[in-house]
Short mmCIF file of C-alpha atoms and ligand atoms in Angstrom, two decimals:
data_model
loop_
_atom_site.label_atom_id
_atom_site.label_comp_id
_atom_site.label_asym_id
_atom_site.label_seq_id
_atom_site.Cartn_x
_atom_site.Cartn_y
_atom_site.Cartn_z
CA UNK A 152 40.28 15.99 1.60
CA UNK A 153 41.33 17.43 4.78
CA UNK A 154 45.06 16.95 5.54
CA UNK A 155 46.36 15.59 2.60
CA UNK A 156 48.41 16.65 0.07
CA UNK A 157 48.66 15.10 -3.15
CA UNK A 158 52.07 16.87 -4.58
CA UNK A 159 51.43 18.06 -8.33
CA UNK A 160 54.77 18.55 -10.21
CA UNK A 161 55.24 17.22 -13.73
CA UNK A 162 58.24 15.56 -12.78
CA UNK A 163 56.87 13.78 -9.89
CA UNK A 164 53.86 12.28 -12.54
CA UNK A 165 56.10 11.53 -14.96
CA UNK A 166 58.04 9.07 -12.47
CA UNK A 167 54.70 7.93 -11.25
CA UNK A 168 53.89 6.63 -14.43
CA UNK A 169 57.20 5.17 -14.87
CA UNK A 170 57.27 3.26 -11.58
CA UNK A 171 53.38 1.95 -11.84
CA UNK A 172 54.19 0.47 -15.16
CA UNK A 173 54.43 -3.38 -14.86
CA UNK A 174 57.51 -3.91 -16.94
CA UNK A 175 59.52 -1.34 -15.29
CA UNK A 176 62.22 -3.60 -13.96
CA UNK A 177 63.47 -3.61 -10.46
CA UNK A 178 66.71 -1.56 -10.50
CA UNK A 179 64.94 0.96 -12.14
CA UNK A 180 62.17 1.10 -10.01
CA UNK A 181 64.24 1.22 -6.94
CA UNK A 182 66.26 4.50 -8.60
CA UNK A 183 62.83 5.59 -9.64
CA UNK A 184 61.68 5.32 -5.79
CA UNK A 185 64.42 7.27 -4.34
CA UNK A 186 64.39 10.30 -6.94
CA UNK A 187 60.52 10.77 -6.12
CA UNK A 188 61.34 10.93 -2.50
CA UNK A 189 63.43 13.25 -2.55
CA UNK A 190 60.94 15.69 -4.74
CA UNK A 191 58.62 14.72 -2.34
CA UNK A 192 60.95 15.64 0.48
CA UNK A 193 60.11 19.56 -0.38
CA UNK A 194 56.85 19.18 0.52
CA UNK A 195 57.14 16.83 3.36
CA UNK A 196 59.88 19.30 5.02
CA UNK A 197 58.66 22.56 4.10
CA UNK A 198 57.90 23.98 7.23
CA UNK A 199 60.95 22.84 9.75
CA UNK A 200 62.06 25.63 11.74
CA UNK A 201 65.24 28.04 11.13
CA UNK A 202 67.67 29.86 12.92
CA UNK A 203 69.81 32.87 12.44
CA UNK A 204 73.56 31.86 12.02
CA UNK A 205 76.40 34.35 11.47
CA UNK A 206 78.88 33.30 8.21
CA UNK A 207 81.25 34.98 6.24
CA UNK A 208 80.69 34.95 2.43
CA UNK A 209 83.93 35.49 0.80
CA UNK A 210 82.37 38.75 0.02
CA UNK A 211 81.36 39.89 3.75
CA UNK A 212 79.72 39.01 6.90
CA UNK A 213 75.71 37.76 6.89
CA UNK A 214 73.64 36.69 9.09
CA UNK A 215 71.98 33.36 6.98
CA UNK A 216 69.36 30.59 8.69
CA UNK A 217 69.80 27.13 9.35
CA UNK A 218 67.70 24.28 10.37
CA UNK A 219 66.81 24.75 14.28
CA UNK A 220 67.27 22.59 16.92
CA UNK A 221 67.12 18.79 16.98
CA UNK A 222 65.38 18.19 13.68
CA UNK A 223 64.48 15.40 11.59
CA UNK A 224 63.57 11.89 12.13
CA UNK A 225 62.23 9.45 9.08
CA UNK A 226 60.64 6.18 10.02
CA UNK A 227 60.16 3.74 7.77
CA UNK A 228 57.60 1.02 7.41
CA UNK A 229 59.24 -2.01 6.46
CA UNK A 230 60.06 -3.39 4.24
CA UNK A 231 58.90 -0.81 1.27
CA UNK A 232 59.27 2.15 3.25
CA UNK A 233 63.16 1.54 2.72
CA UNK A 234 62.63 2.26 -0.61
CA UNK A 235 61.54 6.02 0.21
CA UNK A 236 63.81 6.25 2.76
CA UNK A 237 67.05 6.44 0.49
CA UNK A 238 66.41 9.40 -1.03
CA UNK A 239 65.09 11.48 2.32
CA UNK A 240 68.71 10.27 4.52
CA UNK A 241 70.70 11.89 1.09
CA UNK A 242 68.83 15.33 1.83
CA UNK A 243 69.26 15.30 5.64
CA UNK A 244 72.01 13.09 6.08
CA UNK A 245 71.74 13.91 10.02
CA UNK A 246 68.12 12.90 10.35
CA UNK A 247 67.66 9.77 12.67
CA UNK A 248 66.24 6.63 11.37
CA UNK A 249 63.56 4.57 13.23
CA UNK A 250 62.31 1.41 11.34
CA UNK A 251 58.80 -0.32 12.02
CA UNK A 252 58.65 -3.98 10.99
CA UNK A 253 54.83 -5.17 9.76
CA UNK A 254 53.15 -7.29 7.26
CA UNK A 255 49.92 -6.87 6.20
CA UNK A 256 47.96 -10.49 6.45
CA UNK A 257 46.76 -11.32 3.39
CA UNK A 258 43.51 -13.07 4.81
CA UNK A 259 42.64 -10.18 7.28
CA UNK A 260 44.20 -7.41 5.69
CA UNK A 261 45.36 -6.27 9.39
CA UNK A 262 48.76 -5.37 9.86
CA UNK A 263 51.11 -7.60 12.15
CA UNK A 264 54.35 -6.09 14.14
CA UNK A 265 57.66 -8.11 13.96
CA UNK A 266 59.85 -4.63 14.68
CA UNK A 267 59.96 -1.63 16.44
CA UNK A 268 63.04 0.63 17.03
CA UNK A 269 63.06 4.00 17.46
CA UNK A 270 65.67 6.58 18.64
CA UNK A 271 64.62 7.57 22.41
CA UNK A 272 64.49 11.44 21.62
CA UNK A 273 61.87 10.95 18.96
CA UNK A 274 59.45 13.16 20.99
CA UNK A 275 62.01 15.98 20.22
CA UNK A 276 62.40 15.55 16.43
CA UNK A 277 59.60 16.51 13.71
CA UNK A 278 59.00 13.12 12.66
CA UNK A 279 58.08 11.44 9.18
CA UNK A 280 56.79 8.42 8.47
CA UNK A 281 57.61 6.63 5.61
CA UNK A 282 55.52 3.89 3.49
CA UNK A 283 55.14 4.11 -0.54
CA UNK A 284 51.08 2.59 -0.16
CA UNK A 285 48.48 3.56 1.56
CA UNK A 286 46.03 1.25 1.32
CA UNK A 287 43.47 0.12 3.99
CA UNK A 288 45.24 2.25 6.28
CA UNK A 289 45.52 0.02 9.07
CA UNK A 290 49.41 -0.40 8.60
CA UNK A 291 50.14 3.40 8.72
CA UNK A 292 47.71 3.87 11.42
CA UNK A 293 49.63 0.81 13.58
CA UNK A 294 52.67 2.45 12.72
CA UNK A 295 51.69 6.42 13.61
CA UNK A 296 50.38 5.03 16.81
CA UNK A 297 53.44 3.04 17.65
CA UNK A 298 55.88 6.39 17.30
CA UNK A 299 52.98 8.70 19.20
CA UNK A 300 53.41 5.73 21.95
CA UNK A 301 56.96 6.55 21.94
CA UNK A 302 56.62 10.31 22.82
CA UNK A 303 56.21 12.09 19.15
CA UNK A 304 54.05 15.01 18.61
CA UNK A 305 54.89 16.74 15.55
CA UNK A 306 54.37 13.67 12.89
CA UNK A 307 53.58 13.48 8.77
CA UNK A 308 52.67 9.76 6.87
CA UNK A 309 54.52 10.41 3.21
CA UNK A 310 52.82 7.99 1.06
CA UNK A 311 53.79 7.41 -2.61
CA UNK A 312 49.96 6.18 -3.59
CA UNK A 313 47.37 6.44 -1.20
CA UNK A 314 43.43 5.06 -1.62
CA UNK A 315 40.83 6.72 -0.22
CA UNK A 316 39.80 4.09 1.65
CA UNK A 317 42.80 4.85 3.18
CA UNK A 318 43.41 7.80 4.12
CA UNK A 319 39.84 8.17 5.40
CA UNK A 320 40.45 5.64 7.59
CA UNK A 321 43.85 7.08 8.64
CA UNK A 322 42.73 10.40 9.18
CA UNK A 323 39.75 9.28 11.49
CA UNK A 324 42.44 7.43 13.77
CA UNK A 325 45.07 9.94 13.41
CA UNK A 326 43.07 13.63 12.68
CA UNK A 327 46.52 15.18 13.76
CA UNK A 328 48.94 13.90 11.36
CA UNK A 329 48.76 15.38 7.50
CA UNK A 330 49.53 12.58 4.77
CA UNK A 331 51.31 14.00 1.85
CA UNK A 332 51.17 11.76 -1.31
CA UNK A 333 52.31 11.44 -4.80
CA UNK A 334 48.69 10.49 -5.82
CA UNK A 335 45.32 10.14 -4.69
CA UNK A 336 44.03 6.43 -7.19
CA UNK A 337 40.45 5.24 -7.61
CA UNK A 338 39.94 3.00 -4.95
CA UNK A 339 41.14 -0.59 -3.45
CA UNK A 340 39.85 -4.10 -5.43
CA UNK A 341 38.61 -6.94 -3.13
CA UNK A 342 42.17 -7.93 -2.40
CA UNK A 343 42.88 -4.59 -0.84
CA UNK A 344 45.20 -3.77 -3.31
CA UNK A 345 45.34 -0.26 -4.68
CA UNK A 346 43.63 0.16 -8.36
CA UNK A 347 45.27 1.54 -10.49
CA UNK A 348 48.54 1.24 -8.27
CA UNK A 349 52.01 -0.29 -8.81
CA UNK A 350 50.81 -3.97 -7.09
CA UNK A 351 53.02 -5.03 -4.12
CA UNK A 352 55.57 -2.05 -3.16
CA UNK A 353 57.53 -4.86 -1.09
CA UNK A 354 58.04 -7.47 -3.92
CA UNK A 355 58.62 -4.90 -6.65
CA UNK A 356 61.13 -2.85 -5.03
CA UNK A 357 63.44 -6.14 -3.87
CA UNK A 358 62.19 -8.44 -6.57
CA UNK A 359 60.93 -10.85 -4.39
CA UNK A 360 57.71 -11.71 -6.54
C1 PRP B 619 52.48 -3.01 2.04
C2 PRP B 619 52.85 -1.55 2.10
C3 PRP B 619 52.20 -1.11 3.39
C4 PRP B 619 50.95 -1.94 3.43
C5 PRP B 619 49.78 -1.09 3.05
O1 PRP B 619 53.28 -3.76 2.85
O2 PRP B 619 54.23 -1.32 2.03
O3 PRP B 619 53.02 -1.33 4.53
O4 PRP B 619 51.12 -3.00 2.47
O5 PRP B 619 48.59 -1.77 3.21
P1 PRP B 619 47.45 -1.28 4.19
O6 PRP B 619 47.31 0.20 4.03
O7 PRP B 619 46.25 -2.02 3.71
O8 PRP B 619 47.82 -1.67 5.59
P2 PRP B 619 53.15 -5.36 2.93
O9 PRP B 619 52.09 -5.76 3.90
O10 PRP B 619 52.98 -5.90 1.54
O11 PRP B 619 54.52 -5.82 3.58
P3 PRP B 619 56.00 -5.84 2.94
O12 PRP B 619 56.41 -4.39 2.72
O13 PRP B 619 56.80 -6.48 3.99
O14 PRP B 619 55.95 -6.60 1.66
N1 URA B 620 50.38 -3.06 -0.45
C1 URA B 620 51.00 -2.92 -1.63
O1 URA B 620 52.22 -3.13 -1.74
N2 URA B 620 50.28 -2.52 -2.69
C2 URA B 620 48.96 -2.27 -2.62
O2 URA B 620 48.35 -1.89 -3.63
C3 URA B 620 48.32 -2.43 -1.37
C4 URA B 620 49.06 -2.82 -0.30
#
């Protein structure tokens, strides 16, 4: 599919399978949600920008790279998206955080807003947007919308599961932004849940079932 990524490491699957499986308790799950993250981080950050920068080895002088400019923002779609969220702030502890509060009603399947806050230079920042299921789409797509509202151009949805229901759907509304994801399942069942999937994100990472 055009503009997405579904990262293929063995250690990413192997984690996958650990954190779909239903009796995977929630401690683990939540450590199990941060370490994929941050394998997924690789791809999801592959191409920021470097600079030159002059250091001294203790051997001799060299002229090395580091990250350019302002840099990194993750935004996270509450309340799973904390979950992925974790693991990205450990690799670039100077990214800035925006969170986006919505629910997805469970009669309509549309997504509903209760939060929005973003930093104000977000335009200026390579942003990425956080949510471990893609499902319908319609929550990423809110959320994408609601940070291109706020100025941001240069934008990525990381998705631990995606359908592809979904990311149809957020690729028509959004045919700039790449999704990256840990895997591409089957398809959604009439609740809009994602089959096979891990069930509710939300209520399995906090244990709120
Ligand atoms: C889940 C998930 C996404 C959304 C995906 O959140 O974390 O935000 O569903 O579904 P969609 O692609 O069909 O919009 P949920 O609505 O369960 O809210 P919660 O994280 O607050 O539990
Ligand atoms: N939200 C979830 O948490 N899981 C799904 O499978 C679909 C939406």
């Amino acid at each position: 599919m055009d503009g997405l990524t579904v990262i293929d490491h063995p250690l990413v699957e192997h984690k996958m399978t650990l954190i779909r499986d239903k009796t995977t308790p929630t401690a683990v799950f939540r450590r199990l949600l941060r370490e994929i993250s941050m394998l997924m981080a690789y791809e999801a950050l592959r191409d920021l920008e470097l600079e030159p920068v002059d250091i001294e080895t203790p051997v001799c002088p060299m002229t090395a790279r580091k990250l350019a400019g302002k840099k990194v923002c993750f935004v996270s779609v509450l309340r799973a998206g904390d979950g992925l969220l974790q693991g990205l702030v450990d690799l670039v502890p100077s990214a800035r955080v925006g969170h986006i509060g919505l629910y997805r009603d469970p009669e309509t399947l549309q997504p509903v807003t209760y939060y929005c806050k973003l930093p104000g230079d977000i335009g200026a920042r390579t942003v990425i947007v956080v949510d471990p299921m893609l499902a319908t789409g319609g929550s990423a797509a809110d959320a994408v919308a609601k940070v291109k509202a706020e100025g941001a151009k240069d934008i990525r949805f990381l998705a631990l599961i995606a359908a592809p229901e979904g990311v149809a759907t957020f690729r028509a509304t959004h045919p700039d932004v790449p999704v990256i994801t840990g895997a591409l399942d089957e398809r959604l069942n009439d609740h809009g849940y994602i089959v096979p999937g891990l069930g509710d994100a939300g209520d399995r990472l906090f244990g709120t079932k």
